[in-house]
mmCIF file of C-alpha atoms and ligand atoms in Angstrom:
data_model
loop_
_atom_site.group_PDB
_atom_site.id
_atom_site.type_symbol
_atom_site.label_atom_id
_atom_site.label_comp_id
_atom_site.label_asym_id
_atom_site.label_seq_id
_atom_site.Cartn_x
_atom_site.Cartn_y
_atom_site.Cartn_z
ATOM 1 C CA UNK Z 1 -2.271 -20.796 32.451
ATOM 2 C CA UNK Z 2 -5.307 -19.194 32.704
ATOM 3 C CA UNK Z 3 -5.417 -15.415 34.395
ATOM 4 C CA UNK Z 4 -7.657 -16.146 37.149
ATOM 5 C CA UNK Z 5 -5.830 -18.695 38.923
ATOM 6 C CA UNK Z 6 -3.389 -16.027 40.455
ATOM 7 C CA UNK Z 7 -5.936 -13.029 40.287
ATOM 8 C CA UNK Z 8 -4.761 -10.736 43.380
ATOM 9 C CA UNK Z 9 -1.009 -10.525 42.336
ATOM 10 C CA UNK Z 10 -0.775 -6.926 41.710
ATOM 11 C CA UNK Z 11 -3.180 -6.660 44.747
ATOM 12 C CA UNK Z 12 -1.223 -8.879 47.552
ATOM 13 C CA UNK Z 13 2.321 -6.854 46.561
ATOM 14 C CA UNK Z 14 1.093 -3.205 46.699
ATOM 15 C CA UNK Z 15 -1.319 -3.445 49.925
ATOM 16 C CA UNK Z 16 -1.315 -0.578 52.059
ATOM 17 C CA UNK Z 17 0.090 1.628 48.936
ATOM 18 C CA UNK Z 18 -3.669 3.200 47.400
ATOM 19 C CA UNK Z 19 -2.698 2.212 44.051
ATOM 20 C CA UNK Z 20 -5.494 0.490 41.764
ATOM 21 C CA UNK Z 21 -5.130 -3.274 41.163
ATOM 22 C CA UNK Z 22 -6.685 -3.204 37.452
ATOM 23 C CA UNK Z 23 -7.393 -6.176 35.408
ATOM 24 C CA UNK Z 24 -4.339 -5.113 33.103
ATOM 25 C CA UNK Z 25 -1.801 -4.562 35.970
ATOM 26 C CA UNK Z 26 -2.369 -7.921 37.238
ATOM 27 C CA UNK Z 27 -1.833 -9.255 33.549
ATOM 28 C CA UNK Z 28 1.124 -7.919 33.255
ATOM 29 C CA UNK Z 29 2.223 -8.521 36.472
ATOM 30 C CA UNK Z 30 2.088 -11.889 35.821
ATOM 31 C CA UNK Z 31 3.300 -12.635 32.838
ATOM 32 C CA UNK Z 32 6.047 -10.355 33.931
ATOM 33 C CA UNK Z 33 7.447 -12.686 37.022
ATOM 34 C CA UNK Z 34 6.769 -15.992 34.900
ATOM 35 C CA UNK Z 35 9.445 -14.786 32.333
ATOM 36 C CA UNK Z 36 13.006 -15.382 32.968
ATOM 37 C CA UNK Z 37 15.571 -13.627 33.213
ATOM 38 C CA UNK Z 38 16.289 -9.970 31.732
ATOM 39 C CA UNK Z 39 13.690 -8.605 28.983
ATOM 40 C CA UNK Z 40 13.841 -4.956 27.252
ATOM 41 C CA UNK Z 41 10.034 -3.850 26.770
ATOM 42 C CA UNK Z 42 9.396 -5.095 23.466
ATOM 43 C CA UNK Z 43 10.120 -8.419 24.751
ATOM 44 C CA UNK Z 44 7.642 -8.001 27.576
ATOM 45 C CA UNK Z 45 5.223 -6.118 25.504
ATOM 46 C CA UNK Z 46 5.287 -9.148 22.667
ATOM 47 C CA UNK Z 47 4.333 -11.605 26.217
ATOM 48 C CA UNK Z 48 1.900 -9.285 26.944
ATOM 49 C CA UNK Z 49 0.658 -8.841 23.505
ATOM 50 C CA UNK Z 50 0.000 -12.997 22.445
ATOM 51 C CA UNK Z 51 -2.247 -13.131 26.336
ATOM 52 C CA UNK Z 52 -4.386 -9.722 25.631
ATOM 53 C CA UNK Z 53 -3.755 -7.808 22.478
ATOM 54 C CA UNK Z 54 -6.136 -4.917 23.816
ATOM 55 C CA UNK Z 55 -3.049 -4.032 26.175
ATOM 56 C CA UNK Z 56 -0.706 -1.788 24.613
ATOM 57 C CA UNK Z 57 2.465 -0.720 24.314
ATOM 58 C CA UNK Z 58 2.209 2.597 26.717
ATOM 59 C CA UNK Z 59 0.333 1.001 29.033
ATOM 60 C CA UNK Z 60 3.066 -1.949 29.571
ATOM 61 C CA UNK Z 61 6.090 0.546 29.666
ATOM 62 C CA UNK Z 62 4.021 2.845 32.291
ATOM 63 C CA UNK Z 63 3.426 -0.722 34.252
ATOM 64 C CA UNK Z 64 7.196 -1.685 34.007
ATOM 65 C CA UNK Z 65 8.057 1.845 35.568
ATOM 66 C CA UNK Z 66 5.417 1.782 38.744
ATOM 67 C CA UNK Z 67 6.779 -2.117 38.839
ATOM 68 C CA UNK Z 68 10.017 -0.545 39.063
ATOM 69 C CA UNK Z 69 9.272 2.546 41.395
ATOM 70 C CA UNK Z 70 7.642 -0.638 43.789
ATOM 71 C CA UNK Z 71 10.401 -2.586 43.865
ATOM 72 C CA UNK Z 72 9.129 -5.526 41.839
ATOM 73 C CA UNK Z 73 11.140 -5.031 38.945
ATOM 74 C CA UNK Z 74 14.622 -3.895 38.750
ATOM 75 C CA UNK Z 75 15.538 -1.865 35.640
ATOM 76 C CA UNK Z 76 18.935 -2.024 34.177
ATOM 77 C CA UNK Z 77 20.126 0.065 32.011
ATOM 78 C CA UNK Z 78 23.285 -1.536 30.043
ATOM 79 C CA UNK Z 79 26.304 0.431 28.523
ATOM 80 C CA UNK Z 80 24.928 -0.214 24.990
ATOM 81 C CA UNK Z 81 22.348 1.606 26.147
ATOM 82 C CA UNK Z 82 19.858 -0.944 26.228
ATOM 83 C CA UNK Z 83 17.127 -1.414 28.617
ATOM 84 C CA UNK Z 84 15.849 -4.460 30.445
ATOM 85 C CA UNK Z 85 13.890 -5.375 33.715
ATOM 86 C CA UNK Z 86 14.050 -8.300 35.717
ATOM 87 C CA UNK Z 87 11.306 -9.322 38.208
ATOM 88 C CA UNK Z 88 13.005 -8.849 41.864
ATOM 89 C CA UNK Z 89 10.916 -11.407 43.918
ATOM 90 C CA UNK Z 90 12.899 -14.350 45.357
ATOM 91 C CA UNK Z 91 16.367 -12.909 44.280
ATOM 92 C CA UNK Z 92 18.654 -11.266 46.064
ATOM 93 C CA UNK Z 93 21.251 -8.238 45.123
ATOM 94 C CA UNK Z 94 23.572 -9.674 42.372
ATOM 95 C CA UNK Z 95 25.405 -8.452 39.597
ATOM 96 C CA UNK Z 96 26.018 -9.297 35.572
ATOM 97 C CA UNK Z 97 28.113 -10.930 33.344
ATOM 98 C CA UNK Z 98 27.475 -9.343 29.724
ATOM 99 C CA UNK Z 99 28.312 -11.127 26.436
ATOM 100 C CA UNK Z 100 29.011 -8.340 23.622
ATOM 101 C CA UNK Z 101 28.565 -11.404 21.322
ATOM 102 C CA UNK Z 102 25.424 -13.226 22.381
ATOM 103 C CA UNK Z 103 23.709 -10.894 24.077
ATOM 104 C CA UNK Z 104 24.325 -13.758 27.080
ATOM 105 C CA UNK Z 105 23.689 -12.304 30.420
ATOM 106 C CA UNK Z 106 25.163 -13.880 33.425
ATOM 107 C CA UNK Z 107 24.456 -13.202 37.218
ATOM 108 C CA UNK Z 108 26.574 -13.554 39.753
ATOM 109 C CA UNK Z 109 27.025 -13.073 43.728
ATOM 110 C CA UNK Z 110 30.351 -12.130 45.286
ATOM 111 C CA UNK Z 111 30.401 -11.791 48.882
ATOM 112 C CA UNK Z 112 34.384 -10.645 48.460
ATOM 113 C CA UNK Z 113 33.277 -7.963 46.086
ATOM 114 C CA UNK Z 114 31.040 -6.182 48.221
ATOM 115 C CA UNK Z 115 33.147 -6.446 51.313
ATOM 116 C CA UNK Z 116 35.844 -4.788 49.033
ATOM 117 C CA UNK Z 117 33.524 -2.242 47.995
ATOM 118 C CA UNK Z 118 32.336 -1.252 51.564
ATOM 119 C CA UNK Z 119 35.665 -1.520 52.085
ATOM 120 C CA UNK Z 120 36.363 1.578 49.581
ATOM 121 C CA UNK Z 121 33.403 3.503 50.419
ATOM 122 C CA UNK Z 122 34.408 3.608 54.069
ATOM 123 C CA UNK Z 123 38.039 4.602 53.467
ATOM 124 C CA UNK Z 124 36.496 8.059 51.174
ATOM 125 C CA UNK Z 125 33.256 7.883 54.667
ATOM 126 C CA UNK Z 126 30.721 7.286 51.656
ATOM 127 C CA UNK Z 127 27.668 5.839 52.570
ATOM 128 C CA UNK Z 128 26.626 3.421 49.506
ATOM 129 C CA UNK Z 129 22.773 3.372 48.437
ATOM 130 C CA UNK Z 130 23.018 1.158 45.646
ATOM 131 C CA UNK Z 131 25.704 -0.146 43.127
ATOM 132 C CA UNK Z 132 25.838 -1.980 39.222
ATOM 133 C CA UNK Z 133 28.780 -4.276 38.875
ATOM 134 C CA UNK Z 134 29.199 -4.754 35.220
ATOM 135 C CA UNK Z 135 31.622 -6.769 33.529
ATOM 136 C CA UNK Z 136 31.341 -6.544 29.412
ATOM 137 C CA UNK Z 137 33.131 -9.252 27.152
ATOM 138 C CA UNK Z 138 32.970 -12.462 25.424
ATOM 139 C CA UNK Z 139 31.135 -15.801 27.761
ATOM 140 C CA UNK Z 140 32.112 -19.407 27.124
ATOM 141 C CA UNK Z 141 30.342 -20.466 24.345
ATOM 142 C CA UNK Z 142 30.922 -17.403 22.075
ATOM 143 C CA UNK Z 143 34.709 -17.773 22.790
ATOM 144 C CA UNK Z 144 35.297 -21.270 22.197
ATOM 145 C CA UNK Z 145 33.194 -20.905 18.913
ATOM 146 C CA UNK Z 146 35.582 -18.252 18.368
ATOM 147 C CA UNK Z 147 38.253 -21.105 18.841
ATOM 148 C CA UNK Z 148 36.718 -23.590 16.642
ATOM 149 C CA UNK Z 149 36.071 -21.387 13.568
ATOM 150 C CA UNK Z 150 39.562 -19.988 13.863
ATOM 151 C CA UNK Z 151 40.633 -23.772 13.607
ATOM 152 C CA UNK Z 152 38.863 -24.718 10.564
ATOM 153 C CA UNK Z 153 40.794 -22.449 8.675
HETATM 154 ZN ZN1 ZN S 201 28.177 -15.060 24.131
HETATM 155 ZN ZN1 ZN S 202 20.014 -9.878 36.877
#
């Protein structure tokens, strides 16, 4: 794809803020929302790298933290103490799945979850601003692989 067909990206989601749409922001801007899913910065910065090898590796992670500080990008910081971002647009508040195997994340949405957790917050009169759900262990695949290997011998 080339760069110029979505030029004002940066531009159209930071109006009204004074910050400077420059060529490199909108790069990695875009690459950014056209990946999938959950990427730690040397992921991103390897996208970023094969489109314009003149950007580098500062200059994404300071771009991933205004993203962040904006809203565009949520950063999550797993208990492995890994970091990853995931573009925000079009998705609403969910929470993960995390295969210690794989390195699989899952998302999920549980409208009983957070009904039970304003439930908690209100019985201690805590106001909530934001919450990770987190559940660590072993998904599908990984465990049925498990089951197979354990067969063979
Ligand atoms: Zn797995
Ligand atoms: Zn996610």
């Amino acid at each position: 794809m080339k760069p110029s067909l979505k030029k004002n990206l940066f531009k159209t989601r930071t109006s009204g803020k004074g910050l400077k749409a420059t060529k490199q922001r909108e790069e990695i801007l875009r690459i950014f929302l056209n990946s999938s899913g959950h990427k730690n910065l040397g992921q991103i910065y390897a996208q970023v790298a094969k489109v314009d090898p003149k950007i580098g590796y500062t200059t994404v992670y300071r771009t991933l933290k205004l993203f962040t500080r904006l809203g565009l990008a949520a950063q999550r910081k797993w208990a492995d103490g890994e970091t990853q971002y995931e573009p925000t647009e079009g998705k609403s508040h969910h929470d993960h799945l995390i295969c210690l195997e794989c390195g699989r994340i899952i998302e999920f949405e549980d409208e009983a979850l957070e009904t039970l957790q304003n439930g908690i917050a209100q019985r201690y009169h805590f106001k909530i601003f934001h919450h990770r759900m987190e559940l660590y262990g072993r998904c599908a695949d990984c465990r049925s692989e498990k089951r197979m290997s354990k067969k063979k011998r």
